[in-house]
mmCIF file of C-alpha atoms and ligand atoms in Angstrom:
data_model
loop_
_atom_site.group_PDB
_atom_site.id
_atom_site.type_symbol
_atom_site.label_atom_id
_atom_site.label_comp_id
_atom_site.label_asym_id
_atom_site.label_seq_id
_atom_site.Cartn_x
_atom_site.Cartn_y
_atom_site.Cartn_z
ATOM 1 C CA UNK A 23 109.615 82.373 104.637
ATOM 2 C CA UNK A 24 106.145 81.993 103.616
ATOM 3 C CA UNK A 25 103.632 84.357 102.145
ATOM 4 C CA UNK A 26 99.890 84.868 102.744
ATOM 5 C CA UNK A 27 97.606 85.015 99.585
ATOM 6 C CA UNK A 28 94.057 85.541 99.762
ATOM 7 C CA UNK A 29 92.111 82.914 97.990
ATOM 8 C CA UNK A 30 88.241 84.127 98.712
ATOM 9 C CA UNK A 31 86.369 86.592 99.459
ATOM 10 C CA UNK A 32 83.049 87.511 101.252
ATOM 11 C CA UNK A 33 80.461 89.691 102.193
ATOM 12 C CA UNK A 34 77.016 90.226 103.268
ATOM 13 C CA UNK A 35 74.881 93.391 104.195
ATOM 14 C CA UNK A 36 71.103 93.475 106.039
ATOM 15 C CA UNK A 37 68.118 93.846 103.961
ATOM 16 C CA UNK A 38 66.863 96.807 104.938
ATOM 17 C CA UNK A 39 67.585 99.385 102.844
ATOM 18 C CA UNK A 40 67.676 102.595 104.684
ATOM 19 C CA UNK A 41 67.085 106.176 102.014
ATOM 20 C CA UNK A 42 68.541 109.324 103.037
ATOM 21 C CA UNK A 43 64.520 110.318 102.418
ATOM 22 C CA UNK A 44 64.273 107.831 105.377
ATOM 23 C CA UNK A 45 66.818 109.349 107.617
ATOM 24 C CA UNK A 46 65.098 113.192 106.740
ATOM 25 C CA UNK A 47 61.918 111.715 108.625
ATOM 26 C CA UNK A 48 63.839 111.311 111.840
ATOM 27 C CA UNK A 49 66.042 114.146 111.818
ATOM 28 C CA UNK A 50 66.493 117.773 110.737
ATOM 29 C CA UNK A 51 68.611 116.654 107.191
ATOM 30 C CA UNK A 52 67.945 116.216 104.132
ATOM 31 C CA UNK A 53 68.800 113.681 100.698
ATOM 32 C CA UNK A 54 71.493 117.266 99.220
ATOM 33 C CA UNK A 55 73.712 117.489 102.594
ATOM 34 C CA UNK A 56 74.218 114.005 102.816
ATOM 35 C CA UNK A 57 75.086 113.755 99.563
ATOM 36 C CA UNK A 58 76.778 116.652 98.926
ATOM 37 C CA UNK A 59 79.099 116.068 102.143
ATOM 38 C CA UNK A 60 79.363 112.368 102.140
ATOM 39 C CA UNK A 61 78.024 110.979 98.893
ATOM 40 C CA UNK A 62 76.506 108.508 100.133
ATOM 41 C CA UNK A 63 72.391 107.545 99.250
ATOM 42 C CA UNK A 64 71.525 104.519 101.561
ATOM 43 C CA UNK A 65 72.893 102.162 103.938
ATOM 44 C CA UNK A 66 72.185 99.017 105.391
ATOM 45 C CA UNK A 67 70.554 98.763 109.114
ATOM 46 C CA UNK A 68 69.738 95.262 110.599
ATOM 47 C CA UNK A 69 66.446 94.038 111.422
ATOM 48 C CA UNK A 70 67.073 92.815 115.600
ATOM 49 C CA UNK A 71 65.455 89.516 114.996
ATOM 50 C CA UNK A 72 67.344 88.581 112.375
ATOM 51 C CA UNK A 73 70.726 89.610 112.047
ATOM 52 C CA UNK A 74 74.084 89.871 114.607
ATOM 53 C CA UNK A 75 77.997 90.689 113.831
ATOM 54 C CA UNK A 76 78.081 86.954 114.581
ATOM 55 C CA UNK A 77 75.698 85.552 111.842
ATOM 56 C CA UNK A 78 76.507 88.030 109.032
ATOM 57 C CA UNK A 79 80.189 87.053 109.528
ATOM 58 C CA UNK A 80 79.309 83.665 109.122
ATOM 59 C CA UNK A 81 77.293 84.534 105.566
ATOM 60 C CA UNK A 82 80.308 86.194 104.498
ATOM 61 C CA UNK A 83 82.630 83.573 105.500
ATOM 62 C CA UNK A 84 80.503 81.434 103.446
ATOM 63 C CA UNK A 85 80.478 83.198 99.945
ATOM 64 C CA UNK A 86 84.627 83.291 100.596
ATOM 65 C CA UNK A 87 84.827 79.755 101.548
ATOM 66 C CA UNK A 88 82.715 78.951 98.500
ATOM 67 C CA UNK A 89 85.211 81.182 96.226
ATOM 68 C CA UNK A 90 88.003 79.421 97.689
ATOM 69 C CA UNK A 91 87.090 76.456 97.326
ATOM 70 C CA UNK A 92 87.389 75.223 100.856
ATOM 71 C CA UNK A 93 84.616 74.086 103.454
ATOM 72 C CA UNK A 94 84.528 75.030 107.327
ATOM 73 C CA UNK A 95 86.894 72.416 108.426
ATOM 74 C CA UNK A 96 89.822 73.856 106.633
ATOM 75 C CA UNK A 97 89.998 77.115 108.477
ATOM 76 C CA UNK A 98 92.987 77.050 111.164
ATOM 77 C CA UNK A 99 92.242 80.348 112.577
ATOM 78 C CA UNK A 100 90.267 83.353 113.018
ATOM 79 C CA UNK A 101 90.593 86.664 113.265
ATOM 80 C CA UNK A 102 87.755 88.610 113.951
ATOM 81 C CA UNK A 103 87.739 92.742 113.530
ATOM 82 C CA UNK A 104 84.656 94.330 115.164
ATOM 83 C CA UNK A 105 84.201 97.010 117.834
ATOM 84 C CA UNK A 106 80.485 96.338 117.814
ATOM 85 C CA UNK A 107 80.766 92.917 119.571
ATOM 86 C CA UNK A 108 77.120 91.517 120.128
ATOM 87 C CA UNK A 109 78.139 90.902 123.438
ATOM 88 C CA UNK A 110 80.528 93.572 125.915
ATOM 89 C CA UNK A 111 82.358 89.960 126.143
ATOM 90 C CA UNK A 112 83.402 87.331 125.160
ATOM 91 C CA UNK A 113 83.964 88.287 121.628
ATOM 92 C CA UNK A 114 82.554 88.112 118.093
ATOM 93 C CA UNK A 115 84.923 85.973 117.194
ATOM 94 C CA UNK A 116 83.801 82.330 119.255
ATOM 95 C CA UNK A 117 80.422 82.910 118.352
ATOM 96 C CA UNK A 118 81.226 83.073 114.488
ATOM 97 C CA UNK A 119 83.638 79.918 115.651
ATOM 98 C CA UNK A 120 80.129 78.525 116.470
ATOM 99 C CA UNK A 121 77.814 79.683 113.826
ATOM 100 C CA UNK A 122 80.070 78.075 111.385
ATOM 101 C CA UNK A 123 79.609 74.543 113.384
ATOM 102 C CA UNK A 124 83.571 74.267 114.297
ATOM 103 C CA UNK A 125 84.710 72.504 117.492
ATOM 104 C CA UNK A 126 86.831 73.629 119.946
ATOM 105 C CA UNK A 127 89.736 73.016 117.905
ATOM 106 C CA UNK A 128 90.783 76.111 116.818
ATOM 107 C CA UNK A 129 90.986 79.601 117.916
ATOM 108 C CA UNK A 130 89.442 82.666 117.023
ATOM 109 C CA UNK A 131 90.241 86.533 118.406
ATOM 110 C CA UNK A 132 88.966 90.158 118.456
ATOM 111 C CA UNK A 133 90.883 92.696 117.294
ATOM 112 C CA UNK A 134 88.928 96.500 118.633
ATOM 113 C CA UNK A 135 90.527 98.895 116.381
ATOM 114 C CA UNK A 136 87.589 100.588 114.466
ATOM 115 C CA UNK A 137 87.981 101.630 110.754
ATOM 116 C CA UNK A 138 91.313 100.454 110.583
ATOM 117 C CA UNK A 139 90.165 96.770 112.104
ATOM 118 C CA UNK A 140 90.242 94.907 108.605
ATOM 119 C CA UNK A 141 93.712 95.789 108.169
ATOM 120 C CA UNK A 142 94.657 95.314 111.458
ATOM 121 C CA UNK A 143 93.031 91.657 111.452
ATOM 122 C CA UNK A 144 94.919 91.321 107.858
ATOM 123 C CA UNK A 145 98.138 91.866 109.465
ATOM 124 C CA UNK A 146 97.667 89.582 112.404
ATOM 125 C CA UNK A 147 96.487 86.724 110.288
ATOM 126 C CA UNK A 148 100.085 87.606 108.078
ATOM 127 C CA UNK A 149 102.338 87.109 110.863
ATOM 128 C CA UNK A 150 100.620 83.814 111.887
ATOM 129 C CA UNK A 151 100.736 82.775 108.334
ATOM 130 C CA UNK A 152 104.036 83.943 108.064
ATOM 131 C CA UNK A 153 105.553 82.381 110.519
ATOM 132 C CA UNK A 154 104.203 78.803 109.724
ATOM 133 C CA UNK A 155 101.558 78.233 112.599
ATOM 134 C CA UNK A 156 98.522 78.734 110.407
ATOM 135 C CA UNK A 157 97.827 77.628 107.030
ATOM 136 C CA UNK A 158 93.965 79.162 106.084
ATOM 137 C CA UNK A 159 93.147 82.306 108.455
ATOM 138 C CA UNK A 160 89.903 83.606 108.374
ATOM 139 C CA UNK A 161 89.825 87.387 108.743
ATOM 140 C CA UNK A 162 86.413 88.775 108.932
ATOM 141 C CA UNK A 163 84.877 92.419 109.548
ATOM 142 C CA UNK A 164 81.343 92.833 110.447
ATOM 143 C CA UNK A 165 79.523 95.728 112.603
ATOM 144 C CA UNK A 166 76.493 96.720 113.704
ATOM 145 C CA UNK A 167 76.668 100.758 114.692
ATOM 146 C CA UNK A 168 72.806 101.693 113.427
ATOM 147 C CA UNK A 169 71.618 100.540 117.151
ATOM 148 C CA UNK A 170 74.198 102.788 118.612
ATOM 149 C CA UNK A 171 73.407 105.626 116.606
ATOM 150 C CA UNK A 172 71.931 108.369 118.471
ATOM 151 C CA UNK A 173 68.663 109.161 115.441
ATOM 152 C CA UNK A 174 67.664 112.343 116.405
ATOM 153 C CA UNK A 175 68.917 116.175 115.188
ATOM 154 C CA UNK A 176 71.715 115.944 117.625
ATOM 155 C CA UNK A 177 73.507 112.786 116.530
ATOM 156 C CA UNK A 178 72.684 113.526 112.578
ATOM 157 C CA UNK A 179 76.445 114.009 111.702
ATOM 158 C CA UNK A 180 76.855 110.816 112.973
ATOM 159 C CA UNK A 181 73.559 108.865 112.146
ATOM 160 C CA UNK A 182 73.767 109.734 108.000
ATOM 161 C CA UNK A 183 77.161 108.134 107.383
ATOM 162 C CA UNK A 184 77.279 104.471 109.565
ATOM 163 C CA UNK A 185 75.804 101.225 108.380
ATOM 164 C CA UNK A 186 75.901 97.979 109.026
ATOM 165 C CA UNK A 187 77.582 94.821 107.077
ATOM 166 C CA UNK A 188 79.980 92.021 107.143
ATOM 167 C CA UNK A 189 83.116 91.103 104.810
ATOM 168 C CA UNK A 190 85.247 88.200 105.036
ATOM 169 C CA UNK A 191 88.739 86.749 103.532
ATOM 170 C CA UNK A 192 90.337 83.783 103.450
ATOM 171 C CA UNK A 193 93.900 84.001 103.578
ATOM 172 C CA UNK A 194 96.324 81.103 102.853
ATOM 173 C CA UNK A 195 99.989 80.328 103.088
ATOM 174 C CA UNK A 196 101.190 80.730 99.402
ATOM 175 C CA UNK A 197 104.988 80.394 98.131
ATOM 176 C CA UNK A 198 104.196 83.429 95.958
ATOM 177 C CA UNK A 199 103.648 86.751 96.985
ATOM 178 C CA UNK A 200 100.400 88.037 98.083
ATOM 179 C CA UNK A 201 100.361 90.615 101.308
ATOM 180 C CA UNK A 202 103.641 92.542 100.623
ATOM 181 C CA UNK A 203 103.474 94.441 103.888
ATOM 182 C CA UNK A 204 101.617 95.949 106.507
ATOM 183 C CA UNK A 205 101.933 99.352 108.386
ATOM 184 C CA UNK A 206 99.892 99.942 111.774
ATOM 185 C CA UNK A 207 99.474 103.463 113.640
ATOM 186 C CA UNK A 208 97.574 104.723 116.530
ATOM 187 C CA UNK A 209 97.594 107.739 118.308
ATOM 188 C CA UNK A 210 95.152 107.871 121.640
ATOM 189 C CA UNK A 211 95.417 111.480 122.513
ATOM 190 C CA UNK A 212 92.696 111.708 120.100
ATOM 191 C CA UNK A 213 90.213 108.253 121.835
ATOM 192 C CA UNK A 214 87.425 110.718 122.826
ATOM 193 C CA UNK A 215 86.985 112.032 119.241
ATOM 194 C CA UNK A 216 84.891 109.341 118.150
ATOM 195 C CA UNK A 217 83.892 106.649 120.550
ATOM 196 C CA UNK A 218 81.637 104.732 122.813
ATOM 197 C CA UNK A 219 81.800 105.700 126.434
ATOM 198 C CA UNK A 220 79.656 103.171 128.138
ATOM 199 C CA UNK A 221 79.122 100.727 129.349
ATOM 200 C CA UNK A 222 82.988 101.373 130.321
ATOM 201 C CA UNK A 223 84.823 99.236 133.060
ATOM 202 C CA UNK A 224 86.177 102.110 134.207
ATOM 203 C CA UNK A 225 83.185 103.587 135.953
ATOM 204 C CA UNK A 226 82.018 103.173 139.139
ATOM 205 C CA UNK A 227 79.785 100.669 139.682
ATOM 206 C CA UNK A 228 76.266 102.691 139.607
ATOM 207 C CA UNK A 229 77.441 104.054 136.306
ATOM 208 C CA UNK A 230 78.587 100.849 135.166
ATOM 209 C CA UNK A 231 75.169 99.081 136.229
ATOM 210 C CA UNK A 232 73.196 101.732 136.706
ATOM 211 C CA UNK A 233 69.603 100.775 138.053
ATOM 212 C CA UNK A 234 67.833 102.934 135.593
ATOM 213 C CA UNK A 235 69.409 104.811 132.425
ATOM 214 C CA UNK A 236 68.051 108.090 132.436
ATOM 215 C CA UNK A 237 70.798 109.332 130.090
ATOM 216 C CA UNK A 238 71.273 107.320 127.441
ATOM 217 C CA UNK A 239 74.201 109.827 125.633
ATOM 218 C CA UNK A 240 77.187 108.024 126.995
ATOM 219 C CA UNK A 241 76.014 104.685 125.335
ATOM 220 C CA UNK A 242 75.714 106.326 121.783
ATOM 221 C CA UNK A 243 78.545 107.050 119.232
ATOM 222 C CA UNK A 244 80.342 110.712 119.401
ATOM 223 C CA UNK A 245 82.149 112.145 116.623
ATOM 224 C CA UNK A 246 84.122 115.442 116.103
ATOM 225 C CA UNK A 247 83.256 115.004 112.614
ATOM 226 C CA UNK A 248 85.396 117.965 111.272
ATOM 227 C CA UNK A 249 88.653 116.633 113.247
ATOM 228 C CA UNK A 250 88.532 113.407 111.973
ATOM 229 C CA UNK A 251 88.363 114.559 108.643
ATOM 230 C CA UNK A 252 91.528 116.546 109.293
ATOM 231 C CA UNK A 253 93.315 113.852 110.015
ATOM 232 C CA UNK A 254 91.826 111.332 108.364
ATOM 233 C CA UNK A 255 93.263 112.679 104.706
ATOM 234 C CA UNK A 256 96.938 113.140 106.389
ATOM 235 C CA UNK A 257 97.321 109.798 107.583
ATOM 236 C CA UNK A 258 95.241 108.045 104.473
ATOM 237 C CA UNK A 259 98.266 109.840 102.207
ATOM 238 C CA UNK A 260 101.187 109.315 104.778
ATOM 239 C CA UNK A 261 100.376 105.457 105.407
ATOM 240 C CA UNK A 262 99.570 104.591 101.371
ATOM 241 C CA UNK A 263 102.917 106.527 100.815
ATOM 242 C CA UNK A 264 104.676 104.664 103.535
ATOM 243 C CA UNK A 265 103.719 101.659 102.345
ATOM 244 C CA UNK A 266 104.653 102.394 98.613
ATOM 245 C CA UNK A 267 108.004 103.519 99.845
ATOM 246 C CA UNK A 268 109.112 100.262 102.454
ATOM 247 C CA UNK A 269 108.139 98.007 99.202
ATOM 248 C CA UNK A 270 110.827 100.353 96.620
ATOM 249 C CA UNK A 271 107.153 101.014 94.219
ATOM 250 C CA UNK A 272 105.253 104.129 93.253
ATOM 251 C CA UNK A 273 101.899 105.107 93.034
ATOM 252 C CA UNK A 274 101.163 104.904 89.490
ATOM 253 C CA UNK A 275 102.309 100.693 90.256
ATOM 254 C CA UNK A 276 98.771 100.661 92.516
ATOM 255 C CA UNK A 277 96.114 98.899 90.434
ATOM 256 C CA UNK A 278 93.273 99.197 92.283
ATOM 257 C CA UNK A 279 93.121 101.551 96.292
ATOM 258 C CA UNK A 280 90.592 100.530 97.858
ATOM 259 C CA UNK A 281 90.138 103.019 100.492
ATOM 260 C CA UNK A 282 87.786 102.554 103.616
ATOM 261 C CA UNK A 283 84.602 103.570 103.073
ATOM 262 C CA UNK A 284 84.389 106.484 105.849
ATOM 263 C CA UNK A 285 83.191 109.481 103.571
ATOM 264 C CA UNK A 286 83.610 109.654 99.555
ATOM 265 C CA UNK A 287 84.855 113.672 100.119
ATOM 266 C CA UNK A 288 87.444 111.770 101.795
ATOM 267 C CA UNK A 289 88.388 108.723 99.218
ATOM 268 C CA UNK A 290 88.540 112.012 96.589
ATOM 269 C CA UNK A 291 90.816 113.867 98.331
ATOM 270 C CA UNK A 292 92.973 110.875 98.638
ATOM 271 C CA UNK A 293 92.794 109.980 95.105
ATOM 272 C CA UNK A 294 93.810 113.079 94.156
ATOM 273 C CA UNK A 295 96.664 113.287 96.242
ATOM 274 C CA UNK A 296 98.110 110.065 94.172
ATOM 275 C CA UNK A 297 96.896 111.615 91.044
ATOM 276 C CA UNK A 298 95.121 108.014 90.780
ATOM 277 C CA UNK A 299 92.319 107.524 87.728
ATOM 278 C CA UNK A 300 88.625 106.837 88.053
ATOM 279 C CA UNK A 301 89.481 103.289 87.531
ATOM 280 C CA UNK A 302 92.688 103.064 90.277
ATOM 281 C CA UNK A 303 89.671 103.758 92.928
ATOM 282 C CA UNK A 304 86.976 101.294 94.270
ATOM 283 C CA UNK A 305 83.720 103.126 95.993
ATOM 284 C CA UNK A 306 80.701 101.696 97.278
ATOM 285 C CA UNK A 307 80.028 103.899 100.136
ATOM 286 C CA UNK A 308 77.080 105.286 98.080
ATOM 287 C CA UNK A 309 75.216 101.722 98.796
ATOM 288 C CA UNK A 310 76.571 101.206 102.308
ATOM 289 C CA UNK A 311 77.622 103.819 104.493
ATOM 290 C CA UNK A 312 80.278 103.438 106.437
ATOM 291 C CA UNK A 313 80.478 100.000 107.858
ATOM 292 C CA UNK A 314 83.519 100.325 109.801
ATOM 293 C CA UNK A 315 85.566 97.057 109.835
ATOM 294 C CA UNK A 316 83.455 95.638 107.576
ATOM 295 C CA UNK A 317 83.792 98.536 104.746
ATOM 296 C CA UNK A 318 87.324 97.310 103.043
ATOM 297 C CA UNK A 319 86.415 93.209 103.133
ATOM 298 C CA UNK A 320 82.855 94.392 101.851
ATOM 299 C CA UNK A 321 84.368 96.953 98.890
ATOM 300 C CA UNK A 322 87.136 93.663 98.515
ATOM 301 C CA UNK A 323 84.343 91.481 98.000
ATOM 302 C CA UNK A 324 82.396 93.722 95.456
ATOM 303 C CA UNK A 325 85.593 94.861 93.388
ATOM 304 C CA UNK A 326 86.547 90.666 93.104
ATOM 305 C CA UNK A 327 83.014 90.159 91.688
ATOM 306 C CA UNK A 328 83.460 92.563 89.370
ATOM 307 C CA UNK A 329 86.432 91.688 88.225
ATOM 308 C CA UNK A 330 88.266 94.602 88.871
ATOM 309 C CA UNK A 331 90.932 92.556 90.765
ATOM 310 C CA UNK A 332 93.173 90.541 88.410
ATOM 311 C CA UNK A 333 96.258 88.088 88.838
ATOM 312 C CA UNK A 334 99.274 90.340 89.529
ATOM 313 C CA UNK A 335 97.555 93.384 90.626
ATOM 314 C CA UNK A 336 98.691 95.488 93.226
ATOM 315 C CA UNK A 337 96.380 95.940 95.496
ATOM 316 C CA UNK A 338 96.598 99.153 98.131
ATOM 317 C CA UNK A 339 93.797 99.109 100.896
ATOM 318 C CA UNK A 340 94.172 101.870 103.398
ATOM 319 C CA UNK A 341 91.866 103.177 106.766
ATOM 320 C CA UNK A 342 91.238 105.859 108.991
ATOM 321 C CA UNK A 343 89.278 105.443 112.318
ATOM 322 C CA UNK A 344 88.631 105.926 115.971
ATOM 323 C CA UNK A 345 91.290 105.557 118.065
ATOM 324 C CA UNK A 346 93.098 107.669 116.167
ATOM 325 C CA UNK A 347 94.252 104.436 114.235
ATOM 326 C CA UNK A 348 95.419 104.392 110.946
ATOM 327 C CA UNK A 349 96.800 101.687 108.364
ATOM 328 C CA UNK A 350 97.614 100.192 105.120
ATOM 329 C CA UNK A 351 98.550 96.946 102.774
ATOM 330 C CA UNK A 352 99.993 96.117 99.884
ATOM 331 C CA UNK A 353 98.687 92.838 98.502
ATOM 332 C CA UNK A 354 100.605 91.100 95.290
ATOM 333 C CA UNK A 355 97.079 89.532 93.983
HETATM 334 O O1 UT7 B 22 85.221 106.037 109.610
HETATM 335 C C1 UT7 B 22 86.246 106.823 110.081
HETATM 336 C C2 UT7 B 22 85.784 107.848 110.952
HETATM 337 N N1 UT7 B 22 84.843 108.798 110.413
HETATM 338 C C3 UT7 B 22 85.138 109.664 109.430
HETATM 339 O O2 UT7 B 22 86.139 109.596 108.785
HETATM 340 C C4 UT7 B 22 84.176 110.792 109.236
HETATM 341 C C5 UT7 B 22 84.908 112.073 109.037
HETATM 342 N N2 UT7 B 22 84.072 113.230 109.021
HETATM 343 C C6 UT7 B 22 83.141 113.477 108.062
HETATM 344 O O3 UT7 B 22 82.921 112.657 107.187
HETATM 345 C C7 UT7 B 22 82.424 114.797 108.075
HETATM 346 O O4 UT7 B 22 83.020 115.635 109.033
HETATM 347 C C8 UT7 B 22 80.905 114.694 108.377
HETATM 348 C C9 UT7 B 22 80.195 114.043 107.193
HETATM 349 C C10 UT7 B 22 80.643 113.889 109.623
HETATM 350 C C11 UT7 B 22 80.338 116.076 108.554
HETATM 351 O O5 UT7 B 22 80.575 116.869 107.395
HETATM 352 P P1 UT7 B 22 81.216 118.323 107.493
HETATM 353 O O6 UT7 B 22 81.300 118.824 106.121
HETATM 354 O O7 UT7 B 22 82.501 118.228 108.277
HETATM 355 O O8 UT7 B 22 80.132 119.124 108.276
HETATM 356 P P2 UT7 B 22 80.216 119.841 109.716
HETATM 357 O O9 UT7 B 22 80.231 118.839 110.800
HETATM 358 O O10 UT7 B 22 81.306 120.885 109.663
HETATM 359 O O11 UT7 B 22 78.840 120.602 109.751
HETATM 360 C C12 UT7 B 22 78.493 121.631 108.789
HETATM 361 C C13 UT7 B 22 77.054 122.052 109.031
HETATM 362 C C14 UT7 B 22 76.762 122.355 110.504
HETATM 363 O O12 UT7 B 22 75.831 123.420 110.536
HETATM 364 P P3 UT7 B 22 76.307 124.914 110.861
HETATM 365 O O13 UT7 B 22 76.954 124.856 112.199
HETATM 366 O O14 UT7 B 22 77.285 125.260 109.744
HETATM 367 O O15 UT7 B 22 75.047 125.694 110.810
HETATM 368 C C15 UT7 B 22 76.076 121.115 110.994
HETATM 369 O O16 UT7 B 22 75.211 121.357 112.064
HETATM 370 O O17 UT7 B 22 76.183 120.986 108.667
HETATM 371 C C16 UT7 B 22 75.308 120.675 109.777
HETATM 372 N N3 UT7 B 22 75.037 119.239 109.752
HETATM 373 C C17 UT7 B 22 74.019 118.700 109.062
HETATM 374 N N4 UT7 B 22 73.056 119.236 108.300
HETATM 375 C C18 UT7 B 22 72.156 118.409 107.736
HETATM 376 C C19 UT7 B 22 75.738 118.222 110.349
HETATM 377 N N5 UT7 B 22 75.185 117.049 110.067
HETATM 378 C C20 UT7 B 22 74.108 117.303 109.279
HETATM 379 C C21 UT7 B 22 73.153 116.486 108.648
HETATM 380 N N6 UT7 B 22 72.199 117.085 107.895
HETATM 381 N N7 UT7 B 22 73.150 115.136 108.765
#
């Protein structure tokens, strides 16, 4: 059987740079809290008239086709991991098909599942590679959640910690190993926790389409901040573990966890846990916020550049998110 290496990696954030001095002008918070509670300093918000999912995927898939070595034409596949679509349908994914000039020769799909997207998308592109269909998968994360953020007092546990970016991988059938396994977990009793209501197909048609929005709530993210932190560092632990454990290795074999980016309290907690070093850990949600799908291909991205990645590594990545879902790789670098 084949294995899936990957060969390049991407990323690309917005220009604006938005402070936590920023944020203090818009809200009731202030630079100490959101430090203190999610160490993070700025994040990344797109400017409308320039930037979508769609074309910051593409600059990402760029910089990793560059690193790989390969052009356009040699990707057989992609996988796309956003729940911030730039349209309700179709998906992310045909429109990066079309930013990056492709014809209708391959195919390219959305995978919806939050935080844990990336690893989701990583998994999907596996099995494909895996089982000899694909050669080079592109698996990309990129969101935009500043527009949905509701930037006022009441959303502020929300509005300090999201950002937007883009991260990309290319992933290629190798005869060595590179993604040892995969492990994928949801749990939808807890969907209302932290989501998106509308615009929801669910709803009847005035609420669907209504004629005039006079609430604008239900289109705006929700979080139960303190119960996804709960669970959030119980499944982080149980999933690295898991994976650790199906693959006969233990945590002092992990050379570099890179964690999603959702909250460095969180990453800490984790780290601890494993009894990991300074060095074992990769954080840049200090820079970015928490991108979502896009945090772990973005972090990817940064630790390759710095060369904290070498031949042989083990790599863990690991993610928490809405849903509940909740997953984690090992990758043989
Ligand atoms: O990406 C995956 C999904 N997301 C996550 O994993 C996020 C998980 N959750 C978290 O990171 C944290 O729960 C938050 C950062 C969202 C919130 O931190 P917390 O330590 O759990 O704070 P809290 O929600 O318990 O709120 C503590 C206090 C409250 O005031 P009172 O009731 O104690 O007077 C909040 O109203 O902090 C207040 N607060 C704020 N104060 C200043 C909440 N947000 C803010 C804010 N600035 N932005």
């Amino acid at each position: 059987m084949y294995s899936s290496k990957i060969i390049g990696l991407g990323h690309h954030v917005p220009e604006t740079v938005i402070t936590n001095q920023y944020l203090s002008n818009l809200m009731d918070t202030n630079n100490e809290w959101i430090v203190e509670r999610t160490g993070i300093n700025e994040r990344r918000w797109i400017d409308p008239k320039v930037d979508t999912v769609a074309n910051m995927a593409a600059k990402a898939t760029r910089m990793a086709l560059k690193n790989a070595k390969l052009t356009e034409q040699d990707i057989d596949f992609i996988v796309f991991a956003t729940i911030t679509p730039d349209y309700f349908f179709p998906g992310s994914g045909v429109l990066l098909q079309r930013e990056l000039g492709l014809d209708g020769r391959i195919g390219a799909i959305d995978i919806r599942n939050a935080c844990s997207g990336f690893i989701y998308a990583l998994s999907v592109a596996d099995q494909f590679i895996k089982t000899g269909m694909y050669k080079n998968v592109l698996v990309v994360g990129a969101e935009i959640q500043s527009t949905a953020l509701d930037i006022t007092t009441r959303g502020r546990n929300t509005a300090v910690i999201f950002g937007d970016g883009a991260g990309a991988a290319i992933l290629q059938r190798s005869d060595k190993p590179g993604v040892l396994s995969t492990h994928l977990h949801s749990d939808g009793h807890f969907a209302e926790e932290l989501y998106v209501k509308d615009p929801g197909s669910s709803r009847p048609h005035a609420e669907r389409q209504p004629e005039q929005i006079l609430d604008t709530t239900s289109f705006k993210v929700v979080m139960n901040g303190s119960q996804v932190f709960k669970h959030a560092v119980v499944r982080f632990n149980e999933v690295i573990n898991e994976a650790l454990e199906k693959n006969n290795l233990k945590k002092e074999d992990i050379n570099l966890l890179i964690p999603h980016q959702a909250n460095l309290r969180i990453s800490q907690f984790i780290q601890q846990k494993l009894a990991l070093r300074d060095d074992q850990v990769f954080n840049n949600i200090m820079r970015y916020g928490n991108t979502t799908a896009a945090s772990i291909p973005i972090a990817m991205s940064e630790a390759w550049a710095e060369g904290r990645i070498k031949e042989n590594d083990l790599l863990c990545l690991a993610a928490f998110g809405s849903g509940f879902t909740w997953a984690s790789a090992l990758i043989r670098w």
